[in-house]
Short mmCIF file of C-alpha atoms and ligand atoms in Angstrom, two decimals:
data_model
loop_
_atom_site.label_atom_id
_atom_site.label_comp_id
_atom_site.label_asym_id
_atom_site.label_seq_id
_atom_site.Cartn_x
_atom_site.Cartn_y
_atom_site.Cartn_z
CA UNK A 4 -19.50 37.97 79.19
CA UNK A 5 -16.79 37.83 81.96
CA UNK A 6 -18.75 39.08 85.31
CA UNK A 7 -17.29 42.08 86.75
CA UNK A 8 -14.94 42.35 90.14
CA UNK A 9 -16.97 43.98 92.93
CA UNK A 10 -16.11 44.81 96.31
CA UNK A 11 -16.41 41.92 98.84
CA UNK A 12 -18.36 43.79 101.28
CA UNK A 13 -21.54 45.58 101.39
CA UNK A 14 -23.11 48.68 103.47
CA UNK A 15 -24.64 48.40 106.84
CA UNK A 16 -24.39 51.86 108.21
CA UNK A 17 -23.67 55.43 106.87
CA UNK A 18 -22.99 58.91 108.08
CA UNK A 19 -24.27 61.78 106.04
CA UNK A 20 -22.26 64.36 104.73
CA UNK A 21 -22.64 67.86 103.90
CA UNK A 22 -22.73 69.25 100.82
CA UNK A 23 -21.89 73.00 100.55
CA UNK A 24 -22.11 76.25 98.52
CA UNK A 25 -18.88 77.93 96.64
CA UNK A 26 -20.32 81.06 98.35
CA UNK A 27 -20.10 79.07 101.78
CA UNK A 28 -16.42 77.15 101.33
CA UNK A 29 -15.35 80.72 100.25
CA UNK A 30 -15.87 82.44 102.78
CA UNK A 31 -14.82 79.85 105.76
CA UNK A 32 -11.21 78.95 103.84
CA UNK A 33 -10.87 82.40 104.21
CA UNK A 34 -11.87 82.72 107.86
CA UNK A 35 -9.54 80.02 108.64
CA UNK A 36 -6.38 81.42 106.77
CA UNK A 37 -6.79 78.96 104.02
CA UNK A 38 -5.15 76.14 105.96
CA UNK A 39 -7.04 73.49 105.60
CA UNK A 40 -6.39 71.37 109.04
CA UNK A 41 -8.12 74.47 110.52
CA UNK A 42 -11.50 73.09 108.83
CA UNK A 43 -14.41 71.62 111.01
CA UNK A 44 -15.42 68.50 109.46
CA UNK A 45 -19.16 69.40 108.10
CA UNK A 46 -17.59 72.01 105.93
CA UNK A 47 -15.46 69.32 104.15
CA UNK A 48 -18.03 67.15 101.55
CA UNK A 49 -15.54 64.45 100.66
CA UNK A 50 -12.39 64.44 103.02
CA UNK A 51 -9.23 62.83 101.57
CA UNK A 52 -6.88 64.38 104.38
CA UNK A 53 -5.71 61.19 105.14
CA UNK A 54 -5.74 57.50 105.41
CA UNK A 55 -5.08 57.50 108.82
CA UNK A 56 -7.69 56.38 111.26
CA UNK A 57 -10.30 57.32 109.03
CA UNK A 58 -11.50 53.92 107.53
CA UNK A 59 -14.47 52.03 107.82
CA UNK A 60 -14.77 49.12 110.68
CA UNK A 61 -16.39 46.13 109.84
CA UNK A 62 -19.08 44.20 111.32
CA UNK A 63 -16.72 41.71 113.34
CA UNK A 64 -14.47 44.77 114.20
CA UNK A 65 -17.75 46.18 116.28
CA UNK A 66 -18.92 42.65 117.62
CA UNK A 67 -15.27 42.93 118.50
CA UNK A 68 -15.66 45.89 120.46
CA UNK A 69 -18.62 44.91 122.47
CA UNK A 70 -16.43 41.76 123.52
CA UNK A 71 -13.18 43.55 124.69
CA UNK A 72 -12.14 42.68 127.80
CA UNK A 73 -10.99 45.85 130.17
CA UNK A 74 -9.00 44.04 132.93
CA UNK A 75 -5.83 45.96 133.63
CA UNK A 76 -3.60 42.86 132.70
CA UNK A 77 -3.65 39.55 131.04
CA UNK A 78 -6.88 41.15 129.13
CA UNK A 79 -8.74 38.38 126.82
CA UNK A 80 -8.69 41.52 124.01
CA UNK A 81 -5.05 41.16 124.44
CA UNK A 82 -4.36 37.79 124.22
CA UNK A 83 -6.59 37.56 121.15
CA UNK A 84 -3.86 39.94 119.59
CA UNK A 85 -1.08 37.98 120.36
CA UNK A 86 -1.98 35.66 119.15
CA UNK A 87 -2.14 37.58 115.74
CA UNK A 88 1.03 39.29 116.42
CA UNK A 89 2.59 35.83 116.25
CA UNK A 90 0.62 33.66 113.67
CA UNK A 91 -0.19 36.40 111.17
CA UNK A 92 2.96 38.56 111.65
CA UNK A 93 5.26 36.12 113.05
CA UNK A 94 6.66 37.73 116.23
CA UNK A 95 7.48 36.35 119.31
CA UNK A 96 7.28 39.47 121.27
CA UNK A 97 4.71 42.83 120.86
CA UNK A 98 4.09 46.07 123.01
CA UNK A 99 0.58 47.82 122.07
CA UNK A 100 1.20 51.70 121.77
CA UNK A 101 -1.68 54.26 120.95
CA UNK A 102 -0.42 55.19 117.68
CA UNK A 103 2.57 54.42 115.76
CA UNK A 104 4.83 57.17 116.87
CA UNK A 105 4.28 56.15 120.29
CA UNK A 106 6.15 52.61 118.93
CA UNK A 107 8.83 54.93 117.84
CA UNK A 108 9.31 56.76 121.21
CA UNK A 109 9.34 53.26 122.82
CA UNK A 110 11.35 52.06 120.66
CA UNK A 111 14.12 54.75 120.38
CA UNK A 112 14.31 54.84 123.88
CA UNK A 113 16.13 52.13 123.83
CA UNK A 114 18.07 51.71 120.30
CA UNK A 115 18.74 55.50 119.10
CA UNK A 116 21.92 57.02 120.61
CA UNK A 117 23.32 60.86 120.10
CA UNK A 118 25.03 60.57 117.00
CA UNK A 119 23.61 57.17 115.98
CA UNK A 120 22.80 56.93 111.82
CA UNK A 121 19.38 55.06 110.83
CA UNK A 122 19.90 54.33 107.21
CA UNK A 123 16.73 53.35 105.22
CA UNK A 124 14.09 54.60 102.58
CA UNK A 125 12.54 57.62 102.93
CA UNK A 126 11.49 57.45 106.36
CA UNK A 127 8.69 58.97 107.70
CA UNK A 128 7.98 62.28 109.44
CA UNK A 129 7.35 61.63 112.76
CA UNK A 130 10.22 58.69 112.14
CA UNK A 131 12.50 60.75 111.07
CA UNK A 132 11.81 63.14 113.72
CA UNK A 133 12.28 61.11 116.68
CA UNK A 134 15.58 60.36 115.58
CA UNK A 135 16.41 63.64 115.00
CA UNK A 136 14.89 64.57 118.56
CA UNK A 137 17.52 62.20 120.17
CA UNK A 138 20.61 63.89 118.25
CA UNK A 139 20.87 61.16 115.91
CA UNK A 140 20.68 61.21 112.16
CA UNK A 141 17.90 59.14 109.12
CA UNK A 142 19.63 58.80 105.76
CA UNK A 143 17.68 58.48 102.85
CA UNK A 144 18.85 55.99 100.85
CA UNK A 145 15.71 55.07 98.59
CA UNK A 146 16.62 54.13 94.95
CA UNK A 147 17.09 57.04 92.62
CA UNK A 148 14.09 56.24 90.77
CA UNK A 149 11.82 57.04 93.04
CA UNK A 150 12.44 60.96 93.14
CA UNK A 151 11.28 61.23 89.19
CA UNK A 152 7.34 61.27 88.93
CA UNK A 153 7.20 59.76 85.76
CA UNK A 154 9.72 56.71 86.70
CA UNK A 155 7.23 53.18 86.06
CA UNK A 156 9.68 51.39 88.43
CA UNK A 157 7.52 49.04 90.09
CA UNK A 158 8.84 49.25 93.39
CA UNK A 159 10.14 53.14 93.93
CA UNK A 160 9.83 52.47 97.38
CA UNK A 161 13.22 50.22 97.10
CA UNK A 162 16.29 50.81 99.04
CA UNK A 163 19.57 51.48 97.32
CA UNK A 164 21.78 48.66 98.39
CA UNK A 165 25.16 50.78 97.16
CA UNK A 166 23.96 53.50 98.87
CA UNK A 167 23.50 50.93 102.10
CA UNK A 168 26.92 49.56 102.02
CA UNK A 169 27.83 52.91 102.01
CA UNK A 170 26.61 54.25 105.41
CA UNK A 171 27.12 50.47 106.47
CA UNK A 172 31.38 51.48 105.41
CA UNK A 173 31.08 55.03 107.04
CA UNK A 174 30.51 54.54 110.28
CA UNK A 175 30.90 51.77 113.08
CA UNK A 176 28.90 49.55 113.60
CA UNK A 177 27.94 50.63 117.31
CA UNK A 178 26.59 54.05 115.72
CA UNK A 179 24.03 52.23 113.47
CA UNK A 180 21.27 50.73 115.83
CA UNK A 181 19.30 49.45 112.77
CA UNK A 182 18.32 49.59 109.12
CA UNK A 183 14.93 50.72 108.55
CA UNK A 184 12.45 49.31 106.06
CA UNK A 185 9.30 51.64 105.59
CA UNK A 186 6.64 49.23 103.50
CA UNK A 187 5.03 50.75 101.45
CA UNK A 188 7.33 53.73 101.74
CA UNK A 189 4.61 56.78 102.68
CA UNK A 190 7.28 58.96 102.13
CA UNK A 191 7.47 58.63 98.67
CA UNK A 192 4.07 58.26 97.22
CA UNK A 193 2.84 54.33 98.59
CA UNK A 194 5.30 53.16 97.03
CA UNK A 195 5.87 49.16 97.59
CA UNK A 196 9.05 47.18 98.27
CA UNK A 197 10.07 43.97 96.62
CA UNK A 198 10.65 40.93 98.07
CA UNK A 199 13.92 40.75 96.77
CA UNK A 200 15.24 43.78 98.02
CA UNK A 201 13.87 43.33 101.64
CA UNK A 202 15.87 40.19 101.14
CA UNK A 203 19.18 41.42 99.38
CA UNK A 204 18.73 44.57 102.42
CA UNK A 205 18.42 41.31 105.20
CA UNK A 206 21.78 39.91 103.65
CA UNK A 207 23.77 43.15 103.46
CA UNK A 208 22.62 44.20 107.04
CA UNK A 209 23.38 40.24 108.57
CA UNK A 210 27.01 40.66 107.17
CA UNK A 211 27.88 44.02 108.72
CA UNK A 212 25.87 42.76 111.73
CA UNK A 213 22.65 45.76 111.61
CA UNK A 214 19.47 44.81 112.67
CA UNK A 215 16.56 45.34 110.59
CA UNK A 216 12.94 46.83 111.20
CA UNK A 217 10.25 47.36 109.58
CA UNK A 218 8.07 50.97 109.67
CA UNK A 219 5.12 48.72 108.88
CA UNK A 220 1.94 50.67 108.46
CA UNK A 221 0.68 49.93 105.30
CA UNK A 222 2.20 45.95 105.28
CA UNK A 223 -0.44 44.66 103.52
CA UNK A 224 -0.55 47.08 100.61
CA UNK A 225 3.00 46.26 100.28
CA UNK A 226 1.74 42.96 99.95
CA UNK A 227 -0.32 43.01 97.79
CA UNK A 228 1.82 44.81 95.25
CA UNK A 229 4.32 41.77 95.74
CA UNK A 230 1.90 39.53 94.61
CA UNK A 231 0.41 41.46 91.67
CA UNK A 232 4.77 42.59 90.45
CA UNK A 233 7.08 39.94 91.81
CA UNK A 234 6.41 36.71 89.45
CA UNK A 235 7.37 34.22 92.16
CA UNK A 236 4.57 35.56 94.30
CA UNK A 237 1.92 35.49 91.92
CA UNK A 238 0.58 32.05 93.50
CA UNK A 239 1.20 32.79 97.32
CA UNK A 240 -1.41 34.19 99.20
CA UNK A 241 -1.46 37.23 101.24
CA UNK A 242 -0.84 35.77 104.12
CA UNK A 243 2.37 33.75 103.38
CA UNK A 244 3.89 36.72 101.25
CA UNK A 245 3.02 38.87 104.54
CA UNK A 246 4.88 36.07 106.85
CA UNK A 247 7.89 35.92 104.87
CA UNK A 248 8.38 39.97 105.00
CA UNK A 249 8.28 40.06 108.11
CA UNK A 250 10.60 37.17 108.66
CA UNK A 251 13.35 39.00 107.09
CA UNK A 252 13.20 41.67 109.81
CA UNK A 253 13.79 41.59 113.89
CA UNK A 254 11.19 43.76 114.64
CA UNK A 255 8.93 46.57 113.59
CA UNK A 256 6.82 49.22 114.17
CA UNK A 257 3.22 49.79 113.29
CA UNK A 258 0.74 53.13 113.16
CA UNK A 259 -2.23 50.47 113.20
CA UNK A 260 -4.68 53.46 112.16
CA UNK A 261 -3.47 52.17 108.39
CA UNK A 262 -3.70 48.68 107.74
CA UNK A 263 -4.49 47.63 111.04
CA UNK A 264 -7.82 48.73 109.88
CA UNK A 265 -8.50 50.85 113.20
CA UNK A 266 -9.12 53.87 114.28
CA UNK A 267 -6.32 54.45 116.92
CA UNK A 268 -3.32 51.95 117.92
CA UNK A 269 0.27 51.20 116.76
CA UNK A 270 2.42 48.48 117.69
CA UNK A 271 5.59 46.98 118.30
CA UNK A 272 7.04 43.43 117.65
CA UNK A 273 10.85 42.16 118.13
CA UNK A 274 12.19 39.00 118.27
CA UNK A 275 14.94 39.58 121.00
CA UNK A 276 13.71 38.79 124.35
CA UNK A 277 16.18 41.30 125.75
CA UNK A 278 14.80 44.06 123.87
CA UNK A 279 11.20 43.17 124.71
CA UNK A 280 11.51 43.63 128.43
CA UNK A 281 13.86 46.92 128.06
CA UNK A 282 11.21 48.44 125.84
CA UNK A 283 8.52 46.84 128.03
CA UNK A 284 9.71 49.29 131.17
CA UNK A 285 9.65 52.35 128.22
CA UNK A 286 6.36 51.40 127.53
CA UNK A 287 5.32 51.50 131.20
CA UNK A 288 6.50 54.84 131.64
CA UNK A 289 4.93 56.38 128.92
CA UNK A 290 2.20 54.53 127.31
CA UNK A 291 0.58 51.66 129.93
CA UNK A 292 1.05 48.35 131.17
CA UNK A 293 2.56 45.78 128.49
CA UNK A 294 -0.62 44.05 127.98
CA UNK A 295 -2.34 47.63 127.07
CA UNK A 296 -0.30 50.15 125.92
CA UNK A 297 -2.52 53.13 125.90
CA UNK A 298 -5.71 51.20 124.43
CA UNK A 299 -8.84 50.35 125.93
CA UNK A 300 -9.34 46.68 125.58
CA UNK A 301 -12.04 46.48 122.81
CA UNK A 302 -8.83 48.48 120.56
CA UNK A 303 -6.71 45.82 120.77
CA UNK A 304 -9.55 42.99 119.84
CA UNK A 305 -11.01 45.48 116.90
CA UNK A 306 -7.33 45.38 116.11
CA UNK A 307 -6.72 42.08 116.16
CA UNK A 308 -9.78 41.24 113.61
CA UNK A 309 -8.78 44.41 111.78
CA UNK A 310 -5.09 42.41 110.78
CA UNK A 311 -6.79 39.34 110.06
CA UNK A 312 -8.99 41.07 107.63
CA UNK A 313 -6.47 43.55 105.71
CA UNK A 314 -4.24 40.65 105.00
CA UNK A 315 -6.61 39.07 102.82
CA UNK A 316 -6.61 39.70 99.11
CA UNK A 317 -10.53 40.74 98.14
CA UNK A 318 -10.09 43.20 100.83
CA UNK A 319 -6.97 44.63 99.40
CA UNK A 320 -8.07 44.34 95.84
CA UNK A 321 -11.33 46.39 96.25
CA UNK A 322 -8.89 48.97 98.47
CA UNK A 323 -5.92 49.58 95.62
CA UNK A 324 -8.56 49.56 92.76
CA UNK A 325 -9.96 52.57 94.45
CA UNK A 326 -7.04 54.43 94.53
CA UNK A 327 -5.54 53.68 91.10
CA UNK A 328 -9.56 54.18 89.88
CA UNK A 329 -9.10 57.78 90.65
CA UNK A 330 -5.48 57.78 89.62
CA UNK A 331 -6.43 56.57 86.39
CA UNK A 332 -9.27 59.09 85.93
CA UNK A 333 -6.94 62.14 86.49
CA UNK A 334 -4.92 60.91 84.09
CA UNK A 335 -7.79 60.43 81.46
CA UNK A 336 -8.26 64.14 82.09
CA UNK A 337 -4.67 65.07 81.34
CA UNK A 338 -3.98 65.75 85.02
CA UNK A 339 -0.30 65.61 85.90
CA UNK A 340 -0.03 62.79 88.85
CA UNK A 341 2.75 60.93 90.00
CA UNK A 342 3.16 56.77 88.67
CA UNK A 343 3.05 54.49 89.20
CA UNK A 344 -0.09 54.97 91.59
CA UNK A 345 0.81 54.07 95.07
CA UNK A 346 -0.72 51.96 97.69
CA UNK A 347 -2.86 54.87 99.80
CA UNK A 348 -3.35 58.27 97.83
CA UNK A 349 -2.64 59.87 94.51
CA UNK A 350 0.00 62.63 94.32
CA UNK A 351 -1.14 65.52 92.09
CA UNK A 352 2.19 67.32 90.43
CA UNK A 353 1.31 70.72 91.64
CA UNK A 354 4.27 72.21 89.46
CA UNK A 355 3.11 70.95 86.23
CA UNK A 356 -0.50 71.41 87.04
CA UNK A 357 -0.49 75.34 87.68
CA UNK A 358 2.85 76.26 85.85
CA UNK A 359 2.19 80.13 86.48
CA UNK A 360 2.19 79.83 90.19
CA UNK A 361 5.50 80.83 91.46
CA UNK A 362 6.99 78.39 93.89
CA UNK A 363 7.35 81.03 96.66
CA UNK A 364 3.11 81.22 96.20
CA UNK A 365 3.61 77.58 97.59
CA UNK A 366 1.57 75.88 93.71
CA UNK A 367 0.28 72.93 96.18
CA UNK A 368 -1.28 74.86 99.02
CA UNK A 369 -2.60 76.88 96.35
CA UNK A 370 -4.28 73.75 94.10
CA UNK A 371 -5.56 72.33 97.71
CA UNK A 372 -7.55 75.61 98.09
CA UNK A 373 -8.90 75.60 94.38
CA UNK A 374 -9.86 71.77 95.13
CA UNK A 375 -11.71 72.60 98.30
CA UNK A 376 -13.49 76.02 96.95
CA UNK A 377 -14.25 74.17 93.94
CA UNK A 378 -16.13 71.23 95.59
CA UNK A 379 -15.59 70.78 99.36
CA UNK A 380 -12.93 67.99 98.98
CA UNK A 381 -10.01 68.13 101.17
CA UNK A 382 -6.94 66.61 100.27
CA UNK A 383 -3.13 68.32 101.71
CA UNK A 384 -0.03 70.06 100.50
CA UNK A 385 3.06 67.62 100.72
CA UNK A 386 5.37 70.71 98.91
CA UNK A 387 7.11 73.62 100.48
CA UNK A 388 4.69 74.40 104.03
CA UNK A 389 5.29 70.86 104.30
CA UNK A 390 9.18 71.05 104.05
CA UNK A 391 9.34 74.11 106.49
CA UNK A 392 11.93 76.23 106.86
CA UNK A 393 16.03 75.87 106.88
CA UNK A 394 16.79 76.12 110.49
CA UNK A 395 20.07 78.09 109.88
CA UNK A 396 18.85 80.79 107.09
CA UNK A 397 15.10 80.97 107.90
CA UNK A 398 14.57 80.36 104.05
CA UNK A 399 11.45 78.20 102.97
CA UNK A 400 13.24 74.71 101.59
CA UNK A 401 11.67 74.04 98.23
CA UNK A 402 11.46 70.14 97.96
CA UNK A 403 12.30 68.48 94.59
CA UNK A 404 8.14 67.94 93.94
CA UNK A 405 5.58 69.87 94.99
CA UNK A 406 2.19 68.03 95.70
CA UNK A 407 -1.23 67.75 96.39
CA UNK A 408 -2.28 64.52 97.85
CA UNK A 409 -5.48 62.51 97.90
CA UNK A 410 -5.38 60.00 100.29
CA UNK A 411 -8.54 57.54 100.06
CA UNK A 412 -9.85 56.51 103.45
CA UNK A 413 -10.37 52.71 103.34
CA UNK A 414 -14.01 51.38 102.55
CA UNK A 415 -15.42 54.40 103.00
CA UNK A 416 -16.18 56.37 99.63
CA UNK A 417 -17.80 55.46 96.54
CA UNK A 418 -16.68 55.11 93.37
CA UNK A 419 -19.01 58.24 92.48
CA UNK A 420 -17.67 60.28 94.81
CA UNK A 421 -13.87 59.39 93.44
CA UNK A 422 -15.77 60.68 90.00
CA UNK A 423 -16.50 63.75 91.40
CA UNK A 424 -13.33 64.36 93.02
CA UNK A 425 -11.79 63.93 89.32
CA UNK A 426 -14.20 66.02 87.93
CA UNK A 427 -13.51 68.91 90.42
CA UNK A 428 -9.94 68.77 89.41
CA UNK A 429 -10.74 68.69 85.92
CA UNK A 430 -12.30 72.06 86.24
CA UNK A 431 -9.64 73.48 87.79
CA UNK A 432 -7.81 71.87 85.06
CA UNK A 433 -9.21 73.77 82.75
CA UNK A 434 -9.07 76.97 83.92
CA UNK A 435 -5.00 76.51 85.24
CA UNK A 436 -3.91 79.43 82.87
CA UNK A 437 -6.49 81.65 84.92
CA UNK A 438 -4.68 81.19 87.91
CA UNK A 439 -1.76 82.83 88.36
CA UNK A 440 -1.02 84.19 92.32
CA UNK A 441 -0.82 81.78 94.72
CA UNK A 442 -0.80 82.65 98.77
CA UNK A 443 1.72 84.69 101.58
CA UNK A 444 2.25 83.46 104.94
CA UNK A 445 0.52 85.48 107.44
CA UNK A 446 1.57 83.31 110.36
CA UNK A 447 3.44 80.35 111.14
CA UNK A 448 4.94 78.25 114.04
CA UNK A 449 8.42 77.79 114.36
CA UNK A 450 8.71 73.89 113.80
CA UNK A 451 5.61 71.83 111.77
CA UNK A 452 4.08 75.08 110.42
CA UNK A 453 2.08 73.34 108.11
CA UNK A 454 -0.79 72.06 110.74
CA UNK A 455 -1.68 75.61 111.90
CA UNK A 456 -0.05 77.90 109.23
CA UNK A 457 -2.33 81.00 108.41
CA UNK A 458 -1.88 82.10 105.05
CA UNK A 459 -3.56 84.73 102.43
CA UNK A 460 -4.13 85.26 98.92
CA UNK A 461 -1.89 86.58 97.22
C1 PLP B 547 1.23 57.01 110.03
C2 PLP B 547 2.62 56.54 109.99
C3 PLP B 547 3.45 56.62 111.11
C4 PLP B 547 3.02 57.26 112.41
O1 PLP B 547 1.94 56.63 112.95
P1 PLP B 547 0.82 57.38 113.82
O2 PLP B 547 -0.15 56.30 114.12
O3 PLP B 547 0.26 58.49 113.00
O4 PLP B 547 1.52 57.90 115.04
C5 PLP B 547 4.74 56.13 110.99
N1 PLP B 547 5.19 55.61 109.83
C6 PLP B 547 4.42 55.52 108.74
C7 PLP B 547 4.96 54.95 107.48
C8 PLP B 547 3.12 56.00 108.77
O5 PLP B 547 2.37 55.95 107.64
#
């Protein structure tokens, strides 16, 4: 018999936790205006909120920890980390930040104008919205593909390279500071970038003379689906594929809370010496010295182990099995998700899943609530309290999908409780035709309602 895969790690340490009544969870999601960010952690059994920061650490991440080095500059934590930064990555220059928005604001300081267009694929919220906050516009030019759920395109996260050229004809080049590469693209699912198009996006960018970066969270996922769909890459490890991304960019930024395995940091990396001492002074001002950024010491060394470890290919194979484990279950059960199954999280099709839910009862908020009630996981509405409202009629936006996501934490549940996340949403499943009223807004903020929206049944 061929010996089953297995996870290349085992369990040192755990945390309980708590299991709760229906009785319980119904009462509390009603105290807290069925938002679910308004939750205290011990009322939430199995929390798939997000990936973000909420991984596992690993044995040498800890050791790591004891051994960081706290001096102000020239830290030995630090060093360690550049030196990752430039063999692993492949970039000259780096700024730590705290998280990866704070790479953004650095970043943006410096390169995004009033009036400036970033072209790229989806790009991500708080990407998108430090643009925005400096007058300057993102355009979404991700392949058509990757907007219908049921699309197998291998690589939805793809940028449009008509679409490109486009922008790239529309306005001068002075307005466009730089093309944009999220990998995988968050925005739309996980969903990974080829090779080829980062380098067909490289080639179109060099002739019209636009810099490209790289929103590089989840890298290594994006990685790893390179090697497992792009036949040249088949026989190149992790490593190497991960080198000659980057290669094809001058500089990125990085919320390390995703594949940088940690639980707080970002960074930043450019090639351009110029550009590293302009956004050097940006990070002074708002983040720390250059040799900090906003992290104590041990950060940066758990970091710099946490980089060396996601980029290898047991590590990500036992982390996208989990995810496409679950994926695969829900669609065992019927359960309308959207495919392929992305790097991070599955994307439940809230519209297809409780059909009698009108999409002013906001469908995904409303299957998010069922979930928790129904078991005490947490997962989160990427639908219509997600989109907000227009800011010129005051009318909820009602995006193209509506959906609930699952995002799985990395090494940190089992594949029992995945089974008993499916098997929660399989009830629900079954009783879909019962439901019919979804939830009214009772109160909401004027800008990001979603994290502290209060909202009641309807
Ligand atoms: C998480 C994330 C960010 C923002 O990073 P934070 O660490 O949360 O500030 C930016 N881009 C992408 C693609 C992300 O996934």
């Amino acid at each position: 018999m061929e010996l089953p895969w297995a996870e290349p790690y085992k369990v040192k340490m755990v945390e309980e936790i708590f299991m709760s009544s229906r009785e319980q969870r119904e009462k509390w999601i009603e105290e807290e205006g069925n938002n679910l960010f308004n939750l205290a952690s011990d009322r939430v059994f199995i929390d798939l909120l997000t990936d973000s920061g909420t991984g596992a650490m690993s044995d040498r991440q800890w050791a790591e920890i004891m051994m960081g080095d706290e001096s102000y500059a020239g830290s030995q934590s630090y060093l360690k980390l550049r030196e990752v930064v430039r063999h692993t990555l492949g970039f000259p220059y780096f700024l730590p930040t705290h998280q990866g928005r704070a790479a953004e604001n650095v970043l943006f300081s410096i390169l995004v104008k009033e009036n400036n267009v970033v072209p790229g694929n989806s790009h991500f919220d708080t990407t998108k919205g430090h643009i925005e906050f400096r007058k300057a516009h993102a355009i979404d030019c991700t392949i058509e593909e990757a907007f219908d759920i049921n699309n197998l395109h291998p690589f939805k996260g793809n940028i449009d390279l008509e679409k490109l050229e486009e922008v790239y004809k529309a306005h001068p080049k002075e307005n466009i500071p730089f093309c944009m590469i999220t990998v995988t693209c968050n925005s739309s699912g996980g969903q990974p970038v080829s090779m080829q198009n980062i380098k067909d996006v490289k080639a179109l960018s060099d002739r019209y003379g636009i810099p490209v970066f790289f929103d590089a969270a989840r890298f290594a996922e994006n990685a790893y689906f390179i090697k497992e769909r792009e036949d040249e890459y088949q026989d190149k490890t992790i490593k190497e594929i991960v080198k000659e991304m980057f290669s094809y960019g001058d500089g990125f930024t990085m919320s390390a809370k995703k594949d940088g395995l940690v639980n707080i940091g970002g960074l930043l990396g450019m090639r351009n010496e110029q550009l590293y001492r302009a956004c050097g002074n940006m990070g002074i001002i708002y983040e720390g010295f250059i040799t900090y950024g906003g992290l104590a010491g041990r950060d940066l060394a758990a970091l710099a182990q946490g980089l060396l470890e996601s980029t290898e290919l047991p590590y990500l194979k036992a982390r996208i099995d989990q995810v496409e484990y679950l994926g695969n279950k829900l669609i065992a059960y019927g359960i309308p998700i959207q495919k392929p199954i992305g790097g991070h999280a599955v994307f439940v099709d809230a519209l297809n899943f409780l059909t009698h839910v009108p999409r002013e009862e906001y469908p995904a908020q409303t299957l998010a609530i069922e979930l928790y009630k129904e078991s005490g996981v947490r997962g989160v509405e990427i639908g219509t309290l997600l989109a907000d409202r227009d800011p010129e009629t005051r009318k909820d936006r009602f995006p193209k999908l509506e959906l609930l996501r699952l995002a799985i934490p990395r090494r940190t549940y089992s594949y029992k409780h995945l089974d008993y996340v499916a098997a929660a949403l399989k009830n629900i499943f079954d009783r879909r035709e019962e439901i019919r009223s979804g939830l009214e807004i009772v109160w909401e903020s004027e800008i990001l309602r979603h994290f502290t929206i209060l909202l009641k049944k309807k």
